[in-house]
Coordinates of C-alpha atoms in Angstrom, one line a residue:
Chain A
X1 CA 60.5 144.8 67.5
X2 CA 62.2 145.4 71.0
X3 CA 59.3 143.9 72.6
X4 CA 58.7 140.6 70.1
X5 CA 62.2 140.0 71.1
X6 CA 61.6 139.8 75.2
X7 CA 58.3 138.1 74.5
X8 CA 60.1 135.3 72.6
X9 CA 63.0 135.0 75.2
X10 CA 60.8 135.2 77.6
X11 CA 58.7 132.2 76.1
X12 CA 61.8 130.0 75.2
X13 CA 63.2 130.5 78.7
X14 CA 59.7 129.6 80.3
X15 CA 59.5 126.2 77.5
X16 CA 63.0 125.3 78.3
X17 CA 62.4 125.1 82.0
X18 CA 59.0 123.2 81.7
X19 CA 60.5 120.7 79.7
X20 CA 63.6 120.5 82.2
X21 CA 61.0 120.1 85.0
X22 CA 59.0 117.5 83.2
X23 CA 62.2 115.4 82.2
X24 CA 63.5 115.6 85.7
X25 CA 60.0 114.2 86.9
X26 CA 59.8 111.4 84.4
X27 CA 63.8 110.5 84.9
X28 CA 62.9 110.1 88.8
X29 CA 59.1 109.0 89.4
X30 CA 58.4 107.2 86.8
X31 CA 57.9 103.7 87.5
X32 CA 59.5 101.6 84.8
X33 CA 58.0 98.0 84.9
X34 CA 59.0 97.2 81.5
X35 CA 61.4 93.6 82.0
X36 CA 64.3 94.0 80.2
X37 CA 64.8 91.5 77.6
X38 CA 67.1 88.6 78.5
X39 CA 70.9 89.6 76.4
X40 CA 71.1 85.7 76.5
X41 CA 68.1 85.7 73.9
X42 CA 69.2 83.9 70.8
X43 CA 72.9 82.8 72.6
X44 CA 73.8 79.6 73.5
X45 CA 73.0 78.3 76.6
X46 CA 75.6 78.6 79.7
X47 CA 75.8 74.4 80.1
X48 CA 75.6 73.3 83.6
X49 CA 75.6 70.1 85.6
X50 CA 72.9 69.6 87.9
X51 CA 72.3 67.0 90.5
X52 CA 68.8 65.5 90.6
X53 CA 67.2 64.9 93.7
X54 CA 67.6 61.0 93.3
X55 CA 71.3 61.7 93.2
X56 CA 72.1 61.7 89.1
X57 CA 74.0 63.9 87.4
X58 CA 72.1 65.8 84.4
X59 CA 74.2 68.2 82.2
X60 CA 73.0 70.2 79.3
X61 CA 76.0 68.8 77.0
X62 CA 74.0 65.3 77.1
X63 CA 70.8 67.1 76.0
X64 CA 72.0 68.2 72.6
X65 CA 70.1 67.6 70.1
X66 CA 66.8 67.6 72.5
X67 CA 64.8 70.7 73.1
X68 CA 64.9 71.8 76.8
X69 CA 62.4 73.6 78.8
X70 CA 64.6 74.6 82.0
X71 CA 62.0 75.6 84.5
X72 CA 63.7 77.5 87.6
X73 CA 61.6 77.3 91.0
X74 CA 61.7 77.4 95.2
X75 CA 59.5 75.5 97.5
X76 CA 58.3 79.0 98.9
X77 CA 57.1 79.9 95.6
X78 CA 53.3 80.1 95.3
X79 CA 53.0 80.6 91.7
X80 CA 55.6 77.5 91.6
X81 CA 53.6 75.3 93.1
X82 CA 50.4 76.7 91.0
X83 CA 52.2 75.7 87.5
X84 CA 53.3 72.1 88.4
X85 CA 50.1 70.7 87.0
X86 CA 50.2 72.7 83.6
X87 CA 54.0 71.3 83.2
X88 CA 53.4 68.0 84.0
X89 CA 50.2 68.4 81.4
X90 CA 52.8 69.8 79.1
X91 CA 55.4 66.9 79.9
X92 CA 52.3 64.2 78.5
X93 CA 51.6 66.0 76.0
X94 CA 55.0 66.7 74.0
X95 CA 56.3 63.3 75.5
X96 CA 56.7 62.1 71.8
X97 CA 58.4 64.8 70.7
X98 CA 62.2 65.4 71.6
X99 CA 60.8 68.1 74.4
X100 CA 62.8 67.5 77.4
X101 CA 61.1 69.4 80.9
X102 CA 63.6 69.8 83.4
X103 CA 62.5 71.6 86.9
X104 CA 66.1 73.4 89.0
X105 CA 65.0 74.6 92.3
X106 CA 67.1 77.8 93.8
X107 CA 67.0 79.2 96.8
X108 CA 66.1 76.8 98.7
X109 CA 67.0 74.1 101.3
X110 CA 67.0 70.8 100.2
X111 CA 64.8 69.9 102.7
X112 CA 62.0 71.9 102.0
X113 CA 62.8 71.3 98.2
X114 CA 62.2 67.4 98.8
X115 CA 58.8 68.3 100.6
X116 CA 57.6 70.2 97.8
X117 CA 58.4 67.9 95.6
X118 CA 56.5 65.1 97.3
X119 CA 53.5 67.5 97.8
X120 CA 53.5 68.4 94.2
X121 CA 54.3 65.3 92.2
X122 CA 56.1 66.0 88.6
X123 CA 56.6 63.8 85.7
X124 CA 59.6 65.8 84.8
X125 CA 63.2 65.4 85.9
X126 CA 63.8 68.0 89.1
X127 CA 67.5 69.0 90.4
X128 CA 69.7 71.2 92.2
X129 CA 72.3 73.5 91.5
X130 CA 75.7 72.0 93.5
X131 CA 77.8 75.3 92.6
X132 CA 74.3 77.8 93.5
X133 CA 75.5 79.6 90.0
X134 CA 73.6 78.4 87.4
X135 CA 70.5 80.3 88.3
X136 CA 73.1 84.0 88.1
X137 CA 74.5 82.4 84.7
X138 CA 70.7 82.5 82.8
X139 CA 70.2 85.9 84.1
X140 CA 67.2 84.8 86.9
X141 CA 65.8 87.4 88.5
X142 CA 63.1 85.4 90.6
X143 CA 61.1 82.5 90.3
X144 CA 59.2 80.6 88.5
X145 CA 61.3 81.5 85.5
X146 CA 61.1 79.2 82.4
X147 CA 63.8 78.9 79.5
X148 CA 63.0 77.4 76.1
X149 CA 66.4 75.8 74.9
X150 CA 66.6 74.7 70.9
X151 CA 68.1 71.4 69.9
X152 CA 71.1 73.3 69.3
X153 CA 71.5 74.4 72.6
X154 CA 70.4 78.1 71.8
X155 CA 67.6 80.4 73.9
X156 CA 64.6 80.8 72.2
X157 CA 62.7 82.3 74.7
X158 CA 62.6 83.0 78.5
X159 CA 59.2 83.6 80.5
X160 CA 59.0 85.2 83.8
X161 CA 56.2 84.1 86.3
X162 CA 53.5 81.6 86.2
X163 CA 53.0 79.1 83.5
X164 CA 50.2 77.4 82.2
X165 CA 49.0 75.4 79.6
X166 CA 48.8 77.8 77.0
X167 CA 51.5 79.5 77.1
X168 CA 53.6 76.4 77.7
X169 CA 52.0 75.2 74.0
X170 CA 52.8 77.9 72.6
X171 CA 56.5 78.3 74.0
X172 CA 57.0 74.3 73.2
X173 CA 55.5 74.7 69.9
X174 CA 57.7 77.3 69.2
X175 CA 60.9 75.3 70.2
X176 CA 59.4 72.2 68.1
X177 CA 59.3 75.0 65.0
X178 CA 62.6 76.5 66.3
X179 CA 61.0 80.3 66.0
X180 CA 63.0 83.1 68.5
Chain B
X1 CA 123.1 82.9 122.9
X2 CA 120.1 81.3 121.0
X3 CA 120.1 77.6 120.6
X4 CA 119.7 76.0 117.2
X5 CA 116.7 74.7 118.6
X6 CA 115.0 78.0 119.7
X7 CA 116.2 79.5 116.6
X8 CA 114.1 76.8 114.9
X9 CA 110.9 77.5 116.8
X10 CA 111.3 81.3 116.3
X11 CA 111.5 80.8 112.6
X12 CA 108.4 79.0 112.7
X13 CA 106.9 81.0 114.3
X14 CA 107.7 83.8 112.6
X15 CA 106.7 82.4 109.5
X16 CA 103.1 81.2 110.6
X17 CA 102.7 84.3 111.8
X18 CA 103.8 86.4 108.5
X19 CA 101.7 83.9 106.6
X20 CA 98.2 84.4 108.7
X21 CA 99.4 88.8 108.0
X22 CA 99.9 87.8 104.5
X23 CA 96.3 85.7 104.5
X24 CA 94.2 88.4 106.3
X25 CA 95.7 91.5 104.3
X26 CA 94.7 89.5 100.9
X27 CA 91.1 88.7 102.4
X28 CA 90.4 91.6 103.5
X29 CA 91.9 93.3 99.7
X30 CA 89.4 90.2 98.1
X31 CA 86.6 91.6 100.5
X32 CA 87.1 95.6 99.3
X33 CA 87.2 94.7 96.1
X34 CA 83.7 92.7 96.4
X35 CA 81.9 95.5 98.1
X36 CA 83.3 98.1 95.6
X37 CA 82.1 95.9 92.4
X38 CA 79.0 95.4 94.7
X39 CA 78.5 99.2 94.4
X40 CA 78.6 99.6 90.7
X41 CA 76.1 96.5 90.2
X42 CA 72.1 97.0 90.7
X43 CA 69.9 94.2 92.3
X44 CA 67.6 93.5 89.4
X45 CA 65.2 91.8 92.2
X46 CA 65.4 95.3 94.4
X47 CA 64.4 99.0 93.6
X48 CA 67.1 101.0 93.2
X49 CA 69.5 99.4 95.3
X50 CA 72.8 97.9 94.4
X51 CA 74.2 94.8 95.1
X52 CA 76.5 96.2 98.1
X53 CA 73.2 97.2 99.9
X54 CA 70.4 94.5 99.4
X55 CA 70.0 91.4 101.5
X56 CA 68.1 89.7 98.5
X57 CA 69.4 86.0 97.8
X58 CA 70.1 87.3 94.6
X59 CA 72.5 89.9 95.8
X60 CA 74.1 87.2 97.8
X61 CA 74.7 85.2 95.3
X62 CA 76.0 88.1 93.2
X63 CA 78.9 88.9 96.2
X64 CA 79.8 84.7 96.7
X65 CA 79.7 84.7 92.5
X66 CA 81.8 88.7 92.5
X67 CA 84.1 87.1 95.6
X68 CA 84.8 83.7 93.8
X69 CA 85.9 85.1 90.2
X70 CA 88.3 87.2 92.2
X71 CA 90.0 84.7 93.9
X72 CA 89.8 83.1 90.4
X73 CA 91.9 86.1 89.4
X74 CA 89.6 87.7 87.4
X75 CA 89.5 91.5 86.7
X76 CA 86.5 94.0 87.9
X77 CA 86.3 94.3 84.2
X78 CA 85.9 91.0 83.4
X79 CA 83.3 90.8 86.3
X80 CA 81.0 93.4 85.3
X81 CA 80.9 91.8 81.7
X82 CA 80.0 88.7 82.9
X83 CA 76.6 90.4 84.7
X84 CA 76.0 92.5 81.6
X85 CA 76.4 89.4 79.6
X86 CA 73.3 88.0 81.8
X87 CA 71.5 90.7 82.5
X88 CA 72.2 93.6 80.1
X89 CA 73.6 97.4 80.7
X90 CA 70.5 97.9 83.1
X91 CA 72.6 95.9 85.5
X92 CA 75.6 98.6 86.1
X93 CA 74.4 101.0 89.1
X94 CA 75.9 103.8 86.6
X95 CA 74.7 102.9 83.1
X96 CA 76.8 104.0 80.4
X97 CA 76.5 107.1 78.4
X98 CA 76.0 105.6 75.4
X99 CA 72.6 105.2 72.4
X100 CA 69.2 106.8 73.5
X101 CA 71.1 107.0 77.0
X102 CA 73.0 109.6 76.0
X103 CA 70.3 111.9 75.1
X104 CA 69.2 111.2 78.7
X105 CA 72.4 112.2 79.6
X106 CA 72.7 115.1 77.1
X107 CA 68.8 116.3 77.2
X108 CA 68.5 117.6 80.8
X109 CA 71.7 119.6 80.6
X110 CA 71.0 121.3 77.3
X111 CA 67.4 122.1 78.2
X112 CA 68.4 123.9 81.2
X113 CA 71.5 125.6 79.4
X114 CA 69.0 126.7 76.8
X115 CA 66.9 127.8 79.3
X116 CA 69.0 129.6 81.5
X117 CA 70.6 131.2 78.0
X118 CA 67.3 132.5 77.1
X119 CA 66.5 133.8 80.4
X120 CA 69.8 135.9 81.0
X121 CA 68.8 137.5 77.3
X122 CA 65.1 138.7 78.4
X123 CA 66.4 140.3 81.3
X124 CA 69.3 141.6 79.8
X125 CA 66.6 143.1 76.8
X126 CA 64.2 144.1 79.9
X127 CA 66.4 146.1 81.5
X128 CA 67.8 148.0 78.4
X129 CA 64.1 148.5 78.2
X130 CA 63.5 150.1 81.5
X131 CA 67.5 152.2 81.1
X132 CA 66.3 153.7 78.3
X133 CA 62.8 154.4 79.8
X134 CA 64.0 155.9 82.7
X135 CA 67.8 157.9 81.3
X136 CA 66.9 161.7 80.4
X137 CA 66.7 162.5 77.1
X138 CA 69.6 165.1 76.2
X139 CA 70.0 165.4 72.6
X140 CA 66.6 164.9 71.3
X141 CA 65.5 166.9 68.4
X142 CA 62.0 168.1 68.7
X143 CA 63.0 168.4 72.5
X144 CA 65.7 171.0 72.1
X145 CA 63.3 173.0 69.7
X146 CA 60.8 173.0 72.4
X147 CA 62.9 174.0 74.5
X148 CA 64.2 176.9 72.4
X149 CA 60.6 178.2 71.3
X150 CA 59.9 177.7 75.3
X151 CA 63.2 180.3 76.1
X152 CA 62.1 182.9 73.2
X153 CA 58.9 182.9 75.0
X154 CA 60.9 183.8 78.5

């Protein structure tokens, strides 16, 4: 009896510190590349007012009632440059429908954004963020980053990296059918 | 005896000076309190660093957007809702104990306790083990009749 007794310390002791060990491991080399969901998911949109790069004013209040895809991006993006094409594909293609595609560049100089901009041609209204805040208030953490705002002014969906024409149909579809 | 004059300039004086002291001690409190939010806030573009220590543009824009709400007269409260708001609990350097991160909390400790519990009981049992192994036997039965047939036999 004596001896079941050590044998089962003995094996809860040794279990107890394996599984210590093996949480330690995973809490601290574990590589966690999940992206966390956007909080702003479902919320309304933080409005802004944006100067475009032919010297407007654009602000999210006049939108209302349009859908907005708010597509962040930097002239020293790659990937930036590589979706251009598939939004100004998507610009033609939901230009009937009351799909507004708006381009903010961040980090950036304006300098370098005006060159880009001439190098890769959009359809789509581009502008800049005056108070360099806007970008912090939607939660970016790089670029390209797209938002998919609802007529109401409310996030539907957020996509981080490199669009193209699917997934831009499918995101813009999903405004048009006002599906989270 | 000090002129009305002089006494005019010294008063000026003494107040431009009182007001750059009065300027550069509330700076310099706005500038702690930016690196000390900084601290608490993780750069969600950077691995495991906070805000305080990344040069990311991000992180700058986090200390103008930290420095500016301050002078707005915000509280650090207020401030570190306004990140969460954007970019959920995973922003906070020290997230808080609270749901499944609790048991993350929790977990670690009470594995090792449990451990460490079960481990002072085996060699608390193994040595009673080896004191009982090794302590004479004195009052043993069938000992002390061996020993008594043994002394008839002397």
């Amino acid at each position: 009896m004596q001896n079941i007794k050590t044998n089962l310390s003995a094996i809860l002791a040794f279990t107890a510190i394996i599984v210590f060990i093996f949480i330690m491991y995973l809490a601290l080399f574990s590589k966690n590349t999940k992206i966390p969901e956007s909080p702003l998911l479902g919320k309304t949109a933080p409005s802004f007012t944006l100067k475009t790069f032919d010297n407007k004013t654009i602000d999210l209040d006049s939108l209302k009632g349009k859908s907005v895809v708010l597509n962040f991006w930097s002239s020293w993006c790659i990937p930036c440059k590589d979706e251009t094409s598939a939004l100004n594909r998507a610009n033609f293609r939901f230009k009937d429908s009351d799909i507004v595609f708006l381009g903010v560049n961040i980090w950036d100089d304006r300098e370098n954004a005006l060159n880009f901009i001439n190098s890769y041609p959009s359809d789509y209204t581009n502008a800049y963020d005056p108070s360099n805040e806007i970008h912090v208030n939607f939660g970016i953490q790089g670029v390209p980053e797209t938002f998919f705002i609802n007529k109401e002014g409310i996030i539907l969906n957020r996509f981080q990296g490199e669009l193209n024409d699917n997934i831009l149909n499918y995101f813009s579809n999903q405004l048009l059918n006002n599906k989270l | 005896m000090i002129n009305k004059n002089n006494q005019n300039y010294i008063f000026i004086f003494a107040f431009i000076i009182s007001n750059i002291l009065i300027f550069n001690s509330y700076a310099d409190s706005i500038d702690k309190q930016v690196s000390e939010i900084s601290k608490e806030l993780l750069c969600p573009v950077c691995r495991g660093q906070t805000v305080a220590e990344s040069n990311s543009d991000l992180a700058n824009d986090f200390r103008d957007i930290i420095k500016t709400k301050l002078q707005e007269g915000q509280s650090r409260e207020e401030i570190l809702n306004y990140f969460i708001s954007r970019y959920g609990d995973s922003v906070l350097s020290s997230p808080p104990a609270k749901g499944i991160r609790l048991i993350i909390w929790i977990l670690p400790v009470a594995v090792l306790l449990f451990g460490l519990i079960s481990l002072i009981r085996f060699l608390k049992i193994k040595s009673k083990i080896q004191e009982r192994s090794i302590r004479p036997i004195e009052n043993d039965k069938y000992l002390n009749d061996v020993d008594k047939e043994l002394n008839k036999l002397d």
